[in-house]
Amino acid sequence: MEPLIYEMSSPGRCGANLPECDVPERPVEDLLGAENLRSDLPLPEVSELDVMRHYVRLSQRNYGIEVGFYPLGSCTMKYNPRVHEKVAGLAGFAQLHPLQPEQTVQGALQLMWELQQYLGEIAGMDAVTLQPAAGAHGELLSLMMFKAYHASRGEATQRRVVLVPDSAHGTNPASAASCGFSVRTLPSDRRGCIDLQALKEAVGPDTVGLMLTNPNTLGLFETQVLEVCEVVHAAGGLVYCDGANMNALLGIARPGDMGFDAVHFNLHKTFSTPHGGGGPGAGAIAVKAFLEPYLPVPVVARRPDGSFALEYDRPLSIGRIHSFTGNFLNAVRAYAYIRALGPEGLLAVAEHAVLNANYVRVKLQEILPAAYDRLCMHECVLTAQRYKTEYGVRALDIAKRLIDYGFHPPTMYFPLIVPEALMIEPTETESVETLDAFVDALHRIAEEAREHPDLLHEAPHHTPVRRLDEAKAAKELCVCWRA
Ligand SMILES: *Cc1c(COP(=O)(O)O)cnc(C)c1O
């Protein structure tokens, strides 16, 4: 068992070797005030080598996309090519100060402006902002713009309800509530799509708009999307596309052409910038021209002379939603990704993402059938219901056992409408050998479920820590060391 860094402490050891002070020293009491100083802070005292070994050992226990297959559905854990890190690390990008004069950051502004053009083209939309720091942040921003639009027509007090299908990602209703709206949930139909009849009954003069994910979180294309958008528009509402995962659509279909008014991209999913450790993300949004006046400031714009500028004078703007221009280095990585692949490369991403997901779906259909038996898009949602009924083995147990086989588990129990759901998103970068190995592991696990269900109940067996009490960890969060 790896000790905590505190447990490795030995008085007098020191990991830092600081140069001698070359300015006059002042007592720290003068700077901070004696009442703010504490004498009981038990910081660990360890040598540099001990610190280094401790954290390298911990890092080697981490599972990441560079270690193995990571089919975490809806999260698009695709490989981030190393050249992106090189580009994002260039001093001309990484060491910019956000308050530098505009003429000294023309290259950075040009990159943002060009990325906006590319994302607008991919979305089939007219205007883009890179500011939101996450997908959920892009959702919130779009709803704030919907609110401003309805207000401009004198309908702000009347339009209070956001419609959200029951298969939606939890951020959708959360964003609507954060924006002060109430949420009405719509059922899915037999094919796993939004129920058009229920939508027709739900829309009305109180509708702010509909938030729809396409492909939806069942990994299925919303085949009636044109009619869905028409129904909402006819009632005076707007339609928002949750475009967190655009892997199936790149170069093939565009939310703007489907009738959506706004869409967010997760640059940290579709456009490969790394994520999973809690940040920093980037949730750029793209909107139709009639929403452009409400975009947050500053807007990255090109002047008639070809130079680039940050525009603040936008009287209808909803204001600021992030400091400066958002998480710029994520924009650099997304730009590098798009430029490296080009239009044909992006199309190939979509084709391979869809092919890989369907390959896995079909190879598993005997043991883990799809919740909806249709061609899927970039991910497939399977159900382990049969194992629960017959052997008392849950999707959770299967996921935990996959860890023993060296794979990151898929997303579980999402979307909420599928019992014992396993949501598998291979992404486009995986080879057929990797997919086969994963499929093989699941076939072996299915056999184990029938013959030795307890092997699964107790999994994982080969990890530094065994199965954790996840409910306790969530409810009694303890991240502080105490003696
Ligand atoms: C990931 C995801 C989101 C939220 O994105 P964050 O960057 O985590 O806020 C929203 N909708 C769907 C479908 C997603 O997969």
mmCIF file of C-alpha atoms in Angstrom, residues 11 14 38 46 82 105 136 165 178 181 276 337 364 374 402 416 424 443-444:
data_model
loop_
_atom_site.group_PDB
_atom_site.id
_atom_site.type_symbol
_atom_site.label_atom_id
_atom_site.label_comp_id
_atom_site.label_asym_id
_atom_site.label_seq_id
_atom_site.Cartn_x
_atom_site.Cartn_y
_atom_site.Cartn_z
ATOM 1 C CA PRO A 11 11.502 16.057 10.571
ATOM 2 C CA CYS A 14 13.458 19.120 2.692
ATOM 3 C CA ARG A 38 -0.612 29.545 12.461
ATOM 4 C CA VAL A 46 10.302 14.806 2.635
ATOM 5 C CA ARG A 82 0.914 14.909 -28.840
ATOM 6 C CA VAL A 105 -1.591 39.392 -29.919
ATOM 7 C CA ALA A 136 -22.898 22.947 -19.449
ATOM 8 C CA PRO A 165 -36.444 14.750 -23.356
ATOM 9 C CA SER A 178 -29.899 27.756 -13.438
ATOM 10 C CA PHE A 181 -36.719 28.472 -16.168
ATOM 11 C CA GLY A 276 -11.329 13.936 -17.426
ATOM 12 C CA TYR A 337 -6.860 19.227 -34.625
ATOM 13 C CA LEU A 364 -21.962 -7.999 -28.497
ATOM 14 C CA ARG A 374 -31.215 0.146 -34.592
ATOM 15 C CA LEU A 402 -13.786 -5.176 -17.013
ATOM 16 C CA LEU A 416 -31.700 6.878 -17.115
ATOM 17 C CA ILE A 424 -20.033 2.237 -25.005
ATOM 18 C CA HIS A 443 -17.840 -12.511 -23.764
ATOM 19 C CA ARG A 444 -15.682 -14.053 -21.051
#
